[in-house]
mmCIF file of C-alpha atoms and ligand atoms in Angstrom:
data_model
loop_
_atom_site.group_PDB
_atom_site.id
_atom_site.type_symbol
_atom_site.label_atom_id
_atom_site.label_comp_id
_atom_site.label_asym_id
_atom_site.label_seq_id
_atom_site.Cartn_x
_atom_site.Cartn_y
_atom_site.Cartn_z
ATOM 1 C CA MET X 1 77.407 -25.441 72.862
ATOM 2 C CA ARG X 2 75.049 -25.800 75.777
ATOM 3 C CA ILE X 3 73.801 -29.136 77.079
ATOM 4 C CA LEU X 4 71.034 -30.048 79.519
ATOM 5 C CA VAL X 5 71.550 -33.253 81.488
ATOM 6 C CA VAL X 6 68.458 -34.730 83.178
ATOM 7 C CA GLU X 7 69.625 -37.459 85.549
ATOM 8 C CA ASP X 8 68.581 -38.280 89.111
ATOM 9 C CA GLU X 9 71.557 -40.422 90.124
ATOM 10 C CA PRO X 10 73.999 -37.931 91.673
ATOM 11 C CA GLY X 11 77.055 -40.035 90.787
ATOM 12 C CA VAL X 12 76.202 -40.274 87.085
ATOM 13 C CA ALA X 13 75.033 -36.645 86.920
ATOM 14 C CA GLY X 14 78.240 -35.414 88.567
ATOM 15 C CA PHE X 15 80.504 -37.446 86.327
ATOM 16 C CA VAL X 16 78.699 -36.380 83.158
ATOM 17 C CA ARG X 17 78.652 -32.728 84.237
ATOM 18 C CA GLN X 18 82.354 -32.714 85.008
ATOM 19 C CA GLY X 19 83.342 -34.525 81.819
ATOM 20 C CA LEU X 20 81.236 -32.330 79.547
ATOM 21 C CA THR X 21 82.443 -29.162 81.267
ATOM 22 C CA GLU X 22 86.050 -30.272 80.770
ATOM 23 C CA ALA X 23 85.235 -30.896 77.106
ATOM 24 C CA GLY X 24 84.179 -27.246 76.819
ATOM 25 C CA TYR X 25 80.388 -27.508 76.934
ATOM 26 C CA ALA X 26 78.171 -25.298 79.093
ATOM 27 C CA VAL X 27 76.167 -27.741 81.222
ATOM 28 C CA ASP X 28 72.996 -27.518 83.322
ATOM 29 C CA VAL X 29 71.829 -30.513 85.349
ATOM 30 C CA ALA X 30 68.222 -31.207 86.368
ATOM 31 C CA ALA X 31 67.561 -33.957 88.930
ATOM 32 C CA ASP X 32 64.025 -35.001 87.964
ATOM 33 C CA GLY X 33 61.661 -34.950 85.002
ATOM 34 C CA GLU X 34 59.652 -31.903 86.034
ATOM 35 C CA GLU X 35 62.759 -29.822 86.654
ATOM 36 C CA GLY X 36 64.167 -31.064 83.357
ATOM 37 C CA LEU X 37 61.020 -29.976 81.519
ATOM 38 C CA ALA X 38 61.185 -26.517 83.109
ATOM 39 C CA TYR X 39 64.844 -26.107 82.082
ATOM 40 C CA ALA X 40 64.198 -27.424 78.572
ATOM 41 C CA LEU X 41 61.458 -24.847 78.013
ATOM 42 C CA ALA X 42 63.333 -21.977 79.697
ATOM 43 C CA ALA X 43 66.575 -22.006 77.712
ATOM 44 C CA GLU X 44 67.739 -22.813 74.206
ATOM 45 C CA TYR X 45 69.858 -25.931 74.510
ATOM 46 C CA ASP X 46 71.913 -27.399 71.692
ATOM 47 C CA LEU X 47 71.450 -30.925 73.024
ATOM 48 C CA MET X 48 69.828 -32.801 75.911
ATOM 49 C CA VAL X 49 70.935 -36.000 77.625
ATOM 50 C CA VAL X 50 67.891 -37.505 79.345
ATOM 51 C CA ASP X 51 67.695 -40.572 81.592
ATOM 52 C CA ILE X 52 64.504 -42.597 81.059
ATOM 53 C CA MET X 53 63.976 -43.618 84.696
ATOM 54 C CA LEU X 54 63.393 -40.329 86.532
ATOM 55 C CA PRO X 55 61.327 -39.275 89.539
ATOM 56 C CA ARG X 56 58.250 -37.031 89.107
ATOM 57 C CA ARG X 57 58.140 -37.400 85.300
ATOM 58 C CA ASP X 58 59.939 -40.077 83.314
ATOM 59 C CA GLY X 59 62.275 -39.330 80.425
ATOM 60 C CA LEU X 60 59.853 -40.503 77.719
ATOM 61 C CA SER X 61 57.090 -38.249 78.998
ATOM 62 C CA LEU X 62 59.562 -35.335 79.206
ATOM 63 C CA LEU X 63 60.601 -36.005 75.605
ATOM 64 C CA GLN X 64 57.008 -36.180 74.341
ATOM 65 C CA GLU X 65 56.150 -32.950 76.132
ATOM 66 C CA ILE X 66 59.058 -30.919 74.708
ATOM 67 C CA ARG X 67 58.364 -32.217 71.178
ATOM 68 C CA ARG X 68 54.699 -31.235 71.631
ATOM 69 C CA GLU X 69 55.930 -27.755 72.607
ATOM 70 C CA GLY X 70 57.912 -27.600 69.366
ATOM 71 C CA VAL X 71 61.398 -28.001 70.858
ATOM 72 C CA GLN X 72 63.542 -29.642 68.139
ATOM 73 C CA THR X 73 66.747 -29.931 70.190
ATOM 74 C CA PRO X 74 68.501 -33.296 69.675
ATOM 75 C CA VAL X 75 67.863 -35.674 72.586
ATOM 76 C CA LEU X 76 70.086 -38.563 73.619
ATOM 77 C CA LEU X 77 68.299 -40.977 75.969
ATOM 78 C CA LEU X 78 70.014 -43.003 78.661
ATOM 79 C CA THR X 79 68.424 -46.427 79.074
ATOM 80 C CA ALA X 80 68.904 -49.415 81.358
ATOM 81 C CA ARG X 81 70.637 -52.469 79.943
ATOM 82 C CA ASP X 82 68.311 -54.761 77.968
ATOM 83 C CA ALA X 83 65.358 -52.372 78.122
ATOM 84 C CA ILE X 84 64.831 -52.786 74.363
ATOM 85 C CA ASP X 85 61.211 -51.737 74.699
ATOM 86 C CA ASP X 86 62.327 -48.375 76.170
ATOM 87 C CA ARG X 87 64.692 -47.749 73.255
ATOM 88 C CA VAL X 88 61.968 -48.371 70.684
ATOM 89 C CA LYS X 89 59.503 -46.180 72.597
ATOM 90 C CA GLY X 90 62.186 -43.504 72.954
ATOM 91 C CA LEU X 91 62.950 -43.357 69.248
ATOM 92 C CA ASP X 92 59.210 -43.305 68.520
ATOM 93 C CA ALA X 93 58.789 -40.436 70.971
ATOM 94 C CA GLY X 94 61.342 -38.329 69.084
ATOM 95 C CA ALA X 95 64.718 -39.245 70.581
ATOM 96 C CA ASP X 96 67.696 -38.896 68.229
ATOM 97 C CA ASP X 97 69.916 -41.520 69.807
ATOM 98 C CA TYR X 98 70.267 -43.573 72.966
ATOM 99 C CA LEU X 99 73.039 -44.956 75.118
ATOM 100 C CA VAL X 100 72.837 -47.973 77.426
ATOM 101 C CA LYS X 101 73.969 -47.577 81.028
ATOM 102 C CA PRO X 102 76.626 -48.017 82.241
ATOM 103 C CA PHE X 103 78.539 -46.308 79.426
ATOM 104 C CA ALA X 104 82.078 -45.093 78.837
ATOM 105 C CA PHE X 105 82.343 -41.316 78.911
ATOM 106 C CA GLN X 106 84.263 -41.301 75.601
ATOM 107 C CA GLU X 107 81.294 -42.978 73.946
ATOM 108 C CA LEU X 108 78.876 -40.371 75.302
ATOM 109 C CA LEU X 109 81.185 -37.647 73.979
ATOM 110 C CA ALA X 110 81.375 -39.279 70.531
ATOM 111 C CA ARG X 111 77.556 -39.583 70.316
ATOM 112 C CA ILE X 112 77.163 -35.949 71.375
ATOM 113 C CA ARG X 113 79.621 -34.758 68.731
ATOM 114 C CA ALA X 114 77.779 -36.787 66.090
ATOM 115 C CA LEU X 115 74.393 -35.330 67.086
ATOM 116 C CA LEU X 116 75.708 -31.754 67.162
ATOM 117 C CA ARG X 117 77.164 -32.179 63.671
ATOM 118 C CA ARG X 118 73.837 -33.053 62.065
ATOM 119 C CA PRO X 119 71.800 -29.871 61.709
ATOM 120 C CA PRO X 120 74.056 -27.245 60.071
ATOM 121 C CA LEU X 121 74.879 -29.506 57.085
ATOM 122 C CA GLN X 122 78.556 -29.519 57.876
ATOM 123 C CA THR X 123 80.431 -32.396 56.333
ATOM 124 C CA GLY X 124 82.889 -34.164 58.582
ATOM 125 C CA SER X 125 84.161 -32.488 61.675
ATOM 126 C CA ILE X 126 85.802 -29.384 60.170
ATOM 127 C CA LEU X 127 84.238 -25.922 60.385
ATOM 128 C CA ARG X 128 85.728 -23.217 58.131
ATOM 129 C CA ALA X 129 85.560 -19.467 57.639
ATOM 130 C CA GLY X 130 88.010 -17.769 55.284
ATOM 131 C CA ASP X 131 91.475 -19.001 56.219
ATOM 132 C CA LEU X 132 90.334 -20.243 59.652
ATOM 133 C CA GLU X 133 89.696 -23.941 60.327
ATOM 134 C CA MET X 134 88.352 -25.735 63.388
ATOM 135 C CA ASP X 135 88.534 -29.502 63.841
ATOM 136 C CA LEU X 136 85.758 -30.521 66.260
ATOM 137 C CA THR X 137 87.214 -33.984 66.855
ATOM 138 C CA THR X 138 90.781 -33.065 67.733
ATOM 139 C CA ARG X 139 89.697 -29.624 69.052
ATOM 140 C CA GLN X 140 92.414 -27.900 67.038
ATOM 141 C CA VAL X 141 92.167 -24.487 65.384
ATOM 142 C CA TRP X 142 94.321 -23.011 62.625
ATOM 143 C CA ARG X 143 94.399 -19.641 60.951
ATOM 144 C CA ALA X 144 96.406 -19.236 57.723
ATOM 145 C CA GLY X 145 97.987 -22.610 58.487
ATOM 146 C CA LYS X 146 99.194 -21.543 61.932
ATOM 147 C CA GLU X 147 97.828 -23.490 64.908
ATOM 148 C CA ILE X 148 96.043 -21.392 67.533
ATOM 149 C CA PHE X 149 95.593 -22.580 71.104
ATOM 150 C CA LEU X 150 92.245 -21.768 72.731
ATOM 151 C CA THR X 151 90.818 -22.439 76.190
ATOM 152 C CA PRO X 152 87.683 -24.662 76.237
ATOM 153 C CA ARG X 153 85.418 -21.603 76.641
ATOM 154 C CA GLU X 154 87.116 -19.695 73.817
ATOM 155 C CA PHE X 155 86.783 -22.796 71.639
ATOM 156 C CA SER X 156 83.088 -23.071 72.428
ATOM 157 C CA LEU X 157 82.524 -19.380 71.641
ATOM 158 C CA LEU X 158 84.376 -19.653 68.315
ATOM 159 C CA GLU X 159 82.417 -22.818 67.461
ATOM 160 C CA MET X 160 79.158 -20.924 68.019
ATOM 161 C CA LEU X 161 80.323 -18.113 65.691
ATOM 162 C CA LEU X 162 81.524 -20.589 63.045
ATOM 163 C CA ARG X 163 78.191 -22.403 63.067
ATOM 164 C CA HIS X 164 76.424 -19.126 62.204
ATOM 165 C CA PRO X 165 78.709 -17.394 59.678
ATOM 166 C CA ASN X 166 77.628 -13.939 58.433
ATOM 167 C CA GLN X 167 74.761 -13.955 60.915
ATOM 168 C CA VAL X 168 74.602 -11.300 63.644
ATOM 169 C CA LEU X 169 74.394 -12.973 67.054
ATOM 170 C CA THR X 170 73.173 -11.030 70.060
ATOM 171 C CA ARG X 171 75.002 -11.211 73.382
ATOM 172 C CA THR X 172 71.992 -13.076 74.783
ATOM 173 C CA GLN X 173 72.090 -15.706 72.023
ATOM 174 C CA ILE X 174 75.807 -16.213 72.559
ATOM 175 C CA MET X 175 75.334 -16.319 76.335
ATOM 176 C CA GLU X 176 72.548 -18.900 76.055
ATOM 177 C CA HIS X 177 74.644 -21.299 74.003
ATOM 178 C CA VAL X 178 78.098 -20.904 75.501
ATOM 179 C CA TRP X 179 77.427 -20.438 79.228
ATOM 180 C CA ASN X 180 75.115 -22.212 81.684
ATOM 181 C CA PHE X 181 72.687 -20.703 84.193
ATOM 182 C CA ASN X 182 75.462 -20.189 86.775
ATOM 183 C CA PHE X 183 76.907 -17.348 84.695
ATOM 184 C CA TYR X 184 73.694 -15.434 84.121
ATOM 185 C CA GLY X 185 73.880 -11.886 85.384
ATOM 186 C CA SER X 186 77.449 -11.096 84.409
ATOM 187 C CA SER X 187 76.451 -9.630 81.071
ATOM 188 C CA ASN X 188 79.876 -8.413 79.979
ATOM 189 C CA VAL X 189 81.337 -11.931 80.036
ATOM 190 C CA VAL X 190 80.573 -12.257 76.298
ATOM 191 C CA ASP X 191 82.490 -9.043 75.488
ATOM 192 C CA VAL X 192 85.401 -10.160 77.635
ATOM 193 C CA TYR X 193 85.665 -13.510 75.855
ATOM 194 C CA ILE X 194 85.222 -11.947 72.399
ATOM 195 C CA GLY X 195 88.217 -9.807 73.372
ATOM 196 C CA TYR X 196 90.282 -12.880 74.267
ATOM 197 C CA LEU X 197 89.292 -14.578 71.027
ATOM 198 C CA ARG X 198 90.139 -11.551 68.876
ATOM 199 C CA ARG X 199 93.608 -11.387 70.374
ATOM 200 C CA LYS X 200 94.204 -14.981 69.309
ATOM 201 C CA ILE X 201 92.449 -15.398 65.966
ATOM 202 C CA ASP X 202 92.416 -11.868 64.501
ATOM 203 C CA ARG X 203 95.403 -9.950 65.814
ATOM 204 C CA GLY X 204 98.331 -10.092 63.408
ATOM 205 C CA PHE X 205 96.342 -11.638 60.540
ATOM 206 C CA ALA X 206 95.442 -10.117 57.150
ATOM 207 C CA PHE X 207 91.840 -9.219 58.012
ATOM 208 C CA PRO X 208 89.545 -9.515 61.042
ATOM 209 C CA LEU X 209 86.931 -12.288 61.113
ATOM 210 C CA ILE X 210 84.984 -11.079 64.165
ATOM 211 C CA HIS X 211 83.083 -7.820 63.748
ATOM 212 C CA THR X 212 81.133 -5.807 66.309
ATOM 213 C CA VAL X 213 77.624 -4.732 65.357
ATOM 214 C CA ARG X 214 77.106 -1.746 67.585
ATOM 215 C CA GLY X 215 74.198 -2.082 69.984
ATOM 216 C CA VAL X 216 73.408 -5.611 68.768
ATOM 217 C CA GLY X 217 76.206 -8.129 69.096
ATOM 218 C CA TYR X 218 78.830 -9.835 66.962
ATOM 219 C CA VAL X 219 79.180 -11.422 63.544
ATOM 220 C CA LEU X 220 81.831 -13.674 62.063
ATOM 221 C CA LYS X 221 82.345 -12.702 58.431
ATOM 222 C CA ALA X 222 83.593 -15.589 56.358
ATOM 223 C CA GLU X 223 84.636 -13.470 53.345
HETATM 224 CA CA1 CA A 301 67.472 -42.716 86.846
#
């Protein structure tokens, strides 16, 4: 899952970037509203965290502009304490949730997980395919009842595949959602990580879940 953070305070931006990266998300940070708008229109993010008070273009204007451009990505706004007016305006402008600064990182993480759960009609925090299960809250994975230990990046890649079962995903689509801009250019990184994942979730089990579609990409077959 790939997240855009638009925040001009370096301390907050750095702490959010580090925390989200450690939690396995691919993160890009933009330092003002114009840069944030450019990023939001240039890549397909799964979620955006946007501060309201930003230089060059404020968070509400950024939000209105991306909604006008048809970007449906969930947006979590960061607002100043007691700025109730901002929260109402933000929700009216198409925000999905908001968080009051200063906030505990665990709360940000919980809100993000809740927002990412909404669209694919998944109930609770468990994703399933065949005999494979992923718990998004505890970040545990099992296949045929056996727990499998994944690195944060492997987890993120498997989550992307599980959210699109039986759908062929191109390397570019996978790249866009699992890695941030810093990794662009090393195009075989997707193949390398699919290799790691196969060794852990497919090798030694009754049937493979991950299939290569030659010349296109990969598909996770649930049956
Ligand atoms: Ca700010």
